[in-house]
Coordinates of C-alpha atoms and ligand atoms in Angstrom, one line a residue:
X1048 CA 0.0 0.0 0.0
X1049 CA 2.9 2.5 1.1
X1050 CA 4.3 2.3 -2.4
X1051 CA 1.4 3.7 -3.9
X1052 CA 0.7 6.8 -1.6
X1053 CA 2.9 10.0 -3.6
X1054 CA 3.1 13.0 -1.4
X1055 CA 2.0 15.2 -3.5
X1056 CA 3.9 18.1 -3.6
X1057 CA 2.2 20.9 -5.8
X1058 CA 2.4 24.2 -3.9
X1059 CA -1.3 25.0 -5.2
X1060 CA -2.0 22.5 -3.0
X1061 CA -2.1 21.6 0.8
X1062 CA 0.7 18.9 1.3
X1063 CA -1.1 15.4 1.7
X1064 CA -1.5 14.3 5.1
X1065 CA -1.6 10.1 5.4
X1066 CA -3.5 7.9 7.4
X1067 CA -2.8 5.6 10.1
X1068 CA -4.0 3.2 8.7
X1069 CA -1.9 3.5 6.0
X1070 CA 1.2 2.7 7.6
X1071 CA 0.1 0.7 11.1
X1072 CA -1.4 -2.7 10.6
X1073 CA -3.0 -2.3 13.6
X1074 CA -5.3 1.0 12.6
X1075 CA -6.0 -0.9 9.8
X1076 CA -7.3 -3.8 11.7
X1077 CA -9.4 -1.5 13.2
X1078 CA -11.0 0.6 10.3
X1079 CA -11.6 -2.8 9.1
X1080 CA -13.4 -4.2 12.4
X1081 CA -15.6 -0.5 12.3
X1082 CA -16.5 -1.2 8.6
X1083 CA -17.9 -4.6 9.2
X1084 CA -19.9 -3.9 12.4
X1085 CA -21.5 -0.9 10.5
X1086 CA -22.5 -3.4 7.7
X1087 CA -23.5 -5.6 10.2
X1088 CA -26.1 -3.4 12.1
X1089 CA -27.1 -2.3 8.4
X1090 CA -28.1 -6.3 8.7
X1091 CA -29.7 -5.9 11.7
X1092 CA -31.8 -3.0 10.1
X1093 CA -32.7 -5.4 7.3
X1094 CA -34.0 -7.9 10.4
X1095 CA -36.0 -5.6 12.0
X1096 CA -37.9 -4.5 8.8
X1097 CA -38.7 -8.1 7.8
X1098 CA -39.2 -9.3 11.7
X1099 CA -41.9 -6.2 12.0
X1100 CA -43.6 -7.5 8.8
X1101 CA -43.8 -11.0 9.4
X1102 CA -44.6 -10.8 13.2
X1103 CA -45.9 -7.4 14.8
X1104 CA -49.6 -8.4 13.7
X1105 CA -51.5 -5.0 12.0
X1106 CA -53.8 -2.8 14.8
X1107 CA -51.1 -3.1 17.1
X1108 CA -50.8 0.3 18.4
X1109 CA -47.8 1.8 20.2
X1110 CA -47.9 5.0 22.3
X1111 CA -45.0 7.4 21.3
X1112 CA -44.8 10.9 23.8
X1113 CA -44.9 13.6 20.4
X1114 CA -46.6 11.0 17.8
X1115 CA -49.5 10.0 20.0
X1116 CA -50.7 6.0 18.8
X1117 CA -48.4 4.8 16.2
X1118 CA -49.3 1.6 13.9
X1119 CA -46.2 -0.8 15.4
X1120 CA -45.8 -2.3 12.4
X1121 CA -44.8 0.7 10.6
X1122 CA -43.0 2.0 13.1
X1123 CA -40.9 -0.7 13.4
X1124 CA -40.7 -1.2 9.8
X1125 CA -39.7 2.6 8.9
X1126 CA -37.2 2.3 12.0
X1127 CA -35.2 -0.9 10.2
X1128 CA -35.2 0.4 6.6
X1129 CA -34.0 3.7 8.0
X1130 CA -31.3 1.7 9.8
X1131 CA -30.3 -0.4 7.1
X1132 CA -29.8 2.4 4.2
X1133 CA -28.3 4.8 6.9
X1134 CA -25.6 2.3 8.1
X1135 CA -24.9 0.7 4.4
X1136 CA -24.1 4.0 3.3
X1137 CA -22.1 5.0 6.9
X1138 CA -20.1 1.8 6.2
X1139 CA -19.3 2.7 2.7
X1140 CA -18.5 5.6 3.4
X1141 CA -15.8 4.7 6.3
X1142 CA -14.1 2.2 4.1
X1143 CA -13.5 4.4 1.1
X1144 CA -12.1 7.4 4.0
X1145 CA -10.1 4.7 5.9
X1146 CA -9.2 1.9 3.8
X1147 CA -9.4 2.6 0.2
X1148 CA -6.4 3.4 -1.5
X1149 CA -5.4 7.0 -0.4
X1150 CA -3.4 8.4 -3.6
X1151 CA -4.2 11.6 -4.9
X1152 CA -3.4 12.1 -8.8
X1153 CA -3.5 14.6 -11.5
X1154 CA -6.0 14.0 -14.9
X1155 CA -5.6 16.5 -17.5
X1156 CA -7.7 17.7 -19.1
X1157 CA -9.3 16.2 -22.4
X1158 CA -11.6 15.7 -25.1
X1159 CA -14.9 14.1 -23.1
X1160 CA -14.9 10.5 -24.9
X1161 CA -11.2 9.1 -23.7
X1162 CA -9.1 7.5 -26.4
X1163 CA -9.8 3.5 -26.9
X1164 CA -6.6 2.9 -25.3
X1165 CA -7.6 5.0 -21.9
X1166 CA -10.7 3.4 -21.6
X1167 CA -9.2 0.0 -21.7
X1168 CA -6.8 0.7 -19.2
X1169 CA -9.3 2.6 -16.9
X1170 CA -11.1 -0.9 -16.8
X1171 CA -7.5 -2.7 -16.3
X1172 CA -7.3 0.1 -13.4
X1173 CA -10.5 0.0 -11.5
X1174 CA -9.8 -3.5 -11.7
X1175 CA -6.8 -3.1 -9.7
X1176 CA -7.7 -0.9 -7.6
X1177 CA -10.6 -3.3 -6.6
X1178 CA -8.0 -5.7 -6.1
X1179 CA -5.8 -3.3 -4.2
X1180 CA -9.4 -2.5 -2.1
X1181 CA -8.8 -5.3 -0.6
X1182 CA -12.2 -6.5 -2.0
X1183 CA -10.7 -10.0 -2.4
X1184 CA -8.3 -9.6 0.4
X1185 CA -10.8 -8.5 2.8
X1186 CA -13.3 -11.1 3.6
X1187 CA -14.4 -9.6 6.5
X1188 CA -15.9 -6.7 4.7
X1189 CA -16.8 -8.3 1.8
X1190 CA -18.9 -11.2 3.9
X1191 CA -20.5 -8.4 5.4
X1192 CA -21.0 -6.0 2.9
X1193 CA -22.7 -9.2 0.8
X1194 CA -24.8 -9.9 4.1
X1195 CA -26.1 -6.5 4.3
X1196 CA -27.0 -6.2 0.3
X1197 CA -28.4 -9.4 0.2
X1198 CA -30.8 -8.6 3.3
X1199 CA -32.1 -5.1 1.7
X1200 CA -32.7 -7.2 -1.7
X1201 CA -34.9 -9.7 0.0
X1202 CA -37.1 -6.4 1.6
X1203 CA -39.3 -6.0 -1.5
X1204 CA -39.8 -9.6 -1.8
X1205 CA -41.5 -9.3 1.5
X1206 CA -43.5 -6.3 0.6
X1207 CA -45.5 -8.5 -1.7
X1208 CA -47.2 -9.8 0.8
X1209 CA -49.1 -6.5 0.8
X1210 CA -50.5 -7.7 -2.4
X1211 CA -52.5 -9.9 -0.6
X1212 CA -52.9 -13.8 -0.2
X1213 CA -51.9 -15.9 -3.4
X1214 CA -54.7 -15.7 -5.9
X1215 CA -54.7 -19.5 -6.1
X1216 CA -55.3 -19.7 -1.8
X1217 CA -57.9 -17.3 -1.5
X1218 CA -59.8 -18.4 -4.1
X1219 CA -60.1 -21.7 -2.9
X1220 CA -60.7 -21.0 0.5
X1221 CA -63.5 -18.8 1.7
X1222 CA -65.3 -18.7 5.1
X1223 CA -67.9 -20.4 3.6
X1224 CA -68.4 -24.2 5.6
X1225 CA -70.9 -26.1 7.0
X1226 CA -73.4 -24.6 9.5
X1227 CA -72.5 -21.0 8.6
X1228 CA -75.8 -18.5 8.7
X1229 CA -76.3 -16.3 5.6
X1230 CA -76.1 -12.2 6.8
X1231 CA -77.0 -9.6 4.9
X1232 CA -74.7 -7.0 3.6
X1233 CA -74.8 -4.7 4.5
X1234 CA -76.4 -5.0 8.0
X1235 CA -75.0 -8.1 9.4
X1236 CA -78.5 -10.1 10.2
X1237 CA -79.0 -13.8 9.8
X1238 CA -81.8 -14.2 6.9
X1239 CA -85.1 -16.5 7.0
X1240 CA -86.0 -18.0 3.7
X1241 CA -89.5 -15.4 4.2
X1242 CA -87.1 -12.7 4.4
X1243 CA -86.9 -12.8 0.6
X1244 CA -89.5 -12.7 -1.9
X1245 CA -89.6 -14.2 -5.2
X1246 CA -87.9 -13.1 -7.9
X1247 CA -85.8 -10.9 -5.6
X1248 CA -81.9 -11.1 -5.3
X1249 CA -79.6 -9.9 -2.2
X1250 CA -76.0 -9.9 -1.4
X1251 CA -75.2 -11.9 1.7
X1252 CA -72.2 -12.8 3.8
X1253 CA -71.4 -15.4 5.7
X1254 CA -71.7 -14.9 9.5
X1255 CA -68.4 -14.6 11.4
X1256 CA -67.0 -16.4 14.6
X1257 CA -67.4 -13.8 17.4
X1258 CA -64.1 -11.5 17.5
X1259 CA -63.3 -12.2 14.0
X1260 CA -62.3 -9.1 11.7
X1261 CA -64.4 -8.8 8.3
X1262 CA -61.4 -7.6 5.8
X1263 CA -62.0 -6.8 2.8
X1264 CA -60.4 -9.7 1.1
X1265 CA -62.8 -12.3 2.7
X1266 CA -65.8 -9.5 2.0
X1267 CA -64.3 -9.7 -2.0
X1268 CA -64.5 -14.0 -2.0
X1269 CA -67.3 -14.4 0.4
X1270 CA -70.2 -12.5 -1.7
X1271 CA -73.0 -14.7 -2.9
X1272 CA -75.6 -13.8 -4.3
X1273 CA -78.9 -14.9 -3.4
X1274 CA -81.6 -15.4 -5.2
X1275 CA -85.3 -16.7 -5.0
X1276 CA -87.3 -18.3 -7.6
X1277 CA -90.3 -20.2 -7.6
X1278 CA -89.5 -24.3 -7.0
X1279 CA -90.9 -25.2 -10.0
X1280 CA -88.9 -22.7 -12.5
X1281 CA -85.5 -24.7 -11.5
X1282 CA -84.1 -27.0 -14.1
X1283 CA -81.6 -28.8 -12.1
X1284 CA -80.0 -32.1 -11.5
X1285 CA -81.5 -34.3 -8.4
X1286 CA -78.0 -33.1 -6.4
X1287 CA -78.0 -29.4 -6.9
X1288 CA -81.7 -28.9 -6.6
X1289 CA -81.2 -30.3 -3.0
X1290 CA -79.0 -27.8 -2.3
X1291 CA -81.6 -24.5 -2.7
X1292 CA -84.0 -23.9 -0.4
X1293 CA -87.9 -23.4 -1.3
X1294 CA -86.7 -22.2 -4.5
X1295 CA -83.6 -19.8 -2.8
X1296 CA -80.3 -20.3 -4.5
X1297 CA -77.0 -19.2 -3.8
X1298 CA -74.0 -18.7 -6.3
X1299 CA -70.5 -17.0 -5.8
X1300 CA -70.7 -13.0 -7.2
X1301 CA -67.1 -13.4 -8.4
X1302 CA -67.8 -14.2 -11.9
X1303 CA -66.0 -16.9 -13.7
X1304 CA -64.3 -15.1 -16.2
X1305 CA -62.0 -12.4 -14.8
X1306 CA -63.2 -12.1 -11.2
X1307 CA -65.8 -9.1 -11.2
X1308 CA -68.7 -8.8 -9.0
X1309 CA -71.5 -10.1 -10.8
X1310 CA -74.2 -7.4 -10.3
X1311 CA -77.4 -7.5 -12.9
X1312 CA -80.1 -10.1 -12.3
X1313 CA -83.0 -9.7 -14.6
X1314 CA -85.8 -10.9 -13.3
X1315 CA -87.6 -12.0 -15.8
X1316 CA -85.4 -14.1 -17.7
X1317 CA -83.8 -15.3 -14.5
X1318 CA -80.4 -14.2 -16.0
X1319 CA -77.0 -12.9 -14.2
X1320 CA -74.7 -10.8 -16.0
X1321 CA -71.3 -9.7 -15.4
X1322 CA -70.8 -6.3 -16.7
X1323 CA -67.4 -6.4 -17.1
X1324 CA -67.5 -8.6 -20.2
X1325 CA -71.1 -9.4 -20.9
X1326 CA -71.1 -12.9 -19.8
X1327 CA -74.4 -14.3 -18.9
X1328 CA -75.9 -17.2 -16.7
X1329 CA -79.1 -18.8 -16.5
X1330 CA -79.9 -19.2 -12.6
X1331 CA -82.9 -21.5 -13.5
X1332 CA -80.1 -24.1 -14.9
X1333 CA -77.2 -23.6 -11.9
X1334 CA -75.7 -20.4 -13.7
X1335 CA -75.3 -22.6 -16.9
X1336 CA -73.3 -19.9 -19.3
X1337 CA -75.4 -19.0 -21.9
X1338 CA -73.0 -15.7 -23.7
X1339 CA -69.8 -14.0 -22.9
X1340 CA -66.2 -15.1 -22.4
X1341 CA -66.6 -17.1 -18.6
X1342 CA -65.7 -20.7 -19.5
X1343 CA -67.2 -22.2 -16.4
X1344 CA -70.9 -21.6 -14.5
X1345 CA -70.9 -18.9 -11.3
X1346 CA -70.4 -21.5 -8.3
X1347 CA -73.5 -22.9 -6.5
X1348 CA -73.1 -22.8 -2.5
X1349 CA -75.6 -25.3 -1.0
X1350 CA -78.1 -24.1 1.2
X1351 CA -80.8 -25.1 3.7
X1352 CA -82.2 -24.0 7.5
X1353 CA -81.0 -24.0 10.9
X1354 CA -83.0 -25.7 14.0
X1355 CA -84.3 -21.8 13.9
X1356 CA -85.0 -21.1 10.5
X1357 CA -82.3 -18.9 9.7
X1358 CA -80.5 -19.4 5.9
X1359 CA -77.0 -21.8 6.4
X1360 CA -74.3 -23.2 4.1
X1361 CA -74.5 -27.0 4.4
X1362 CA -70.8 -27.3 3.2
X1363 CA -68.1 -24.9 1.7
X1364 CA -68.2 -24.0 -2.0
X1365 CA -66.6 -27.6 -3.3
X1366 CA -64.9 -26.5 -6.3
X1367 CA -62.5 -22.6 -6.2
X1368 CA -64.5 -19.7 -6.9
X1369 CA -63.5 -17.0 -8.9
X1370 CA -61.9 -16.8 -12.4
X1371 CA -61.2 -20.8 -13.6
X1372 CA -57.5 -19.0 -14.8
X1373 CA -56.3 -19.8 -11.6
X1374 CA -57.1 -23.5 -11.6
X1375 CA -55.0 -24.7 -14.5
X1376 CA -51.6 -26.3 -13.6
X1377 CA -49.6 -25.0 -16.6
Ligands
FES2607 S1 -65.2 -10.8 -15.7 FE1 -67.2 -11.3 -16.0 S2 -67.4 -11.5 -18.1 FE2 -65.4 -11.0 -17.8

C-alpha cells in the first residue's frame, strides 16, 4: 500500500497528510473491524424490517410521547429500513475514507470521450484498484457487505405480501363451511328464507365467529348472491336442486371469467350478467353460461335451514371460486 501513496507536492496545494492506517497494521485492523460492524447493524436493520412485517400483527398500536398512537408495524418497519440504508451508506463511506487506497493524482484535461486505449486501461485500473481494495483480500468486509446487500434485496420480496394472499389460496378458501348463517350485507343479520321474496336477489355474507375481523379480502370472496325463484322454475340435477331452499339459491358474485362482481339479475329471464364482459348465466339451470367469455358456471353454494329457521351453508363451496385461470396447472 505505502508504495502507492505520492506525497504530493504541488504548492497549489495543501501537502497530503496520510492515514494511520496507511502505515500501522494495527489501525487498519481497526477501520476494518468498524466497517464490518457498521454493515453488520445495516443487517440488523434489514431484520427488524422483515421481523416487524412477518410478526408485529397490523392494529397493534404503540404510544409514542410527540406522535401519540403509532401503527407498530410501521414504526418498526420505517425504523429498520432507516437503519439499514443509513448504516450501508455509513459503512461505505468509512471504508473508502479509511481503507481505500489514499493516492491523490493529476488528470488533465481532455476531449470528453477518452481514447480507446484509456478506456481499456481505466477498466485494467478500476480492476486493480478493486484488487488493491482489498475486495478479495478482505473477507471480513466483503462477507459483510454481501450480508447487508443481500438482506435489503430480499425487503421488497416481502413487501408483496401486501399484495395480498396468493390468488390461487384465496380463491379456494373462503369462510364459507358447514353450518354458517347467511347475513345480509350490509347490516349483518342472519336471513329467513321469508325474508326474501320471489324473484328478488340480495348480497349476503357469511356470519363470522365472534371476534373475527371482516377484511375486505374475505368481503371480495365471500359474496354470494342470493336469489329466489319459484321451486318449479329450477331445471336442475337431483343433487344441486337439494341444495336450494324453497326455490332460494345461492352462487358466488365473483364471476367466472375475470373475477368481477357479478351485479345484474334480470328478473324476468332469470339471467345474471357480469358487466365487465357481458357474460351471462341462467340461474334457472345452476348459472349454466349462456354468452360471454366465462368458460365455467358462477359456483353454486348449498343451502338449507338452521334448527331456527335462519338461511345456512350445508358445506363450503366444493370447487375454487373466482376466475377458472387460476385452476390450471400449466
Ligand atoms: S369478468 Fe365477468 S365476463 Fe369478464
Amino acid at each position: 500500500m505505502s508504495n502507492e501513496i505520492s506525497k504530493f507536492s504541488d504548492p497549489g496545494l495543501p501537502e497530503h497528510i496520510h492515514r494511520k492506517s496507511d502505515s500501522d497494521p494495527m489501525a487498519e485492523k481497526r477501520a476494518e473491524q468498524q466497517v464490518a460492524i457498521l454493515f453488520l447493524i445495516s443487517a440488523l436493520g434489514t431484520v427488524l424490517t422483515i421481523a416487524s412485517y412477518i410478526f408485529i400483527k397490523q392494529g397493534t398500536f404503540v404510544y409514542l410521547p410527540i406522535l401519540g398512537d403509532v401503527e407498530a408495524s410501521q414504526l418498526f418497519l420505517g425504523l429498520g429500513l432507516t437503519i439499514s440504508l443509513i448504516f450501508i451508506g455509513f459503512g461505505a463511506v468509512q471504508w473508502a475514507r479509511r481503507l481505500m487506497p489514499d493516492t491523490e493524482v493529476i488528470a488533465e484535461r481532455h476531449e470528453f470521450r477518452s481514447e480507446e486505449i484509456d478506456r481499456k486501461e481505466f477498466v485494467e485500473t478500476i480492476k486493480e484498484r478493486a484488487a488493491t481494495a482489498g475486495l478479495g483480500r478482505r473477507s471480513l468486509i466483503k462477507r459483510s457487505l454481501g450480508l447487508a446487500l443481500g438482506l435489503i434485496g430480499l425487503t421488497p420480496l416481502v413487501m408483496l405480501r401486501d399484495l395480498g394472499p396468493l390468488p390461487k389460496k384465496a380463491l379456494n378458501e373462503t369462510s364459507w363451511k358447514s353450518g354458517t348463517r347467511l347475513v345480509t350485507d350490509p347490516g349483518n343479520r342472519p336471513i329467513r328464507p321469508e325474508d326474501l321474496e320471489v324473484g328478488s336477489v340480495a348480497q349476503v355474507l357469511p356470519e363470522l365467529p365472534e371476534g373475527t375481523e371482516r377484511t375486505l379480502e374475505n368481503i371480495g370472496t365471500d359474496a354470494v348472491l342470493l336469489i329466489r325463484l319459484r321451486p318449479t322454475e329450477f331445471n336442475l340435477d337431483a343433487k344441486r336442486l337439494s341444495w336450494t331452499h324453497n326455490g332460494i339459491i345461492a352462487f358466488s358474485k365473483i364471476c367466472s371469467h375475470m373475477g368481477c362482481a357479478v351485479a345484474l339479475y334480470e328478473q324476468q329471464t332469470k339471467h345474471l350478467l357480469c358487466p365487465c364482459h357481458q357474460s351471462t348465466f341462467d340461474v334457472t339451470r345452476a348459472a349454466k353460461v349462456i354468452f360471454g367469455p366465462a368458460a365455467r358456471p358462477l359456483p353454486q353454494l348449498a343451502i338449507s335451514v338452521d334448527s331456527q329457521g335462519y338461511l345456512v351453508a350445508t358445506q363450503g363451496f366444493t370447487e375454487p371460486i373466482g376466475p377458472s385461470f387460476w385452476e390450471r396447472s400449466s
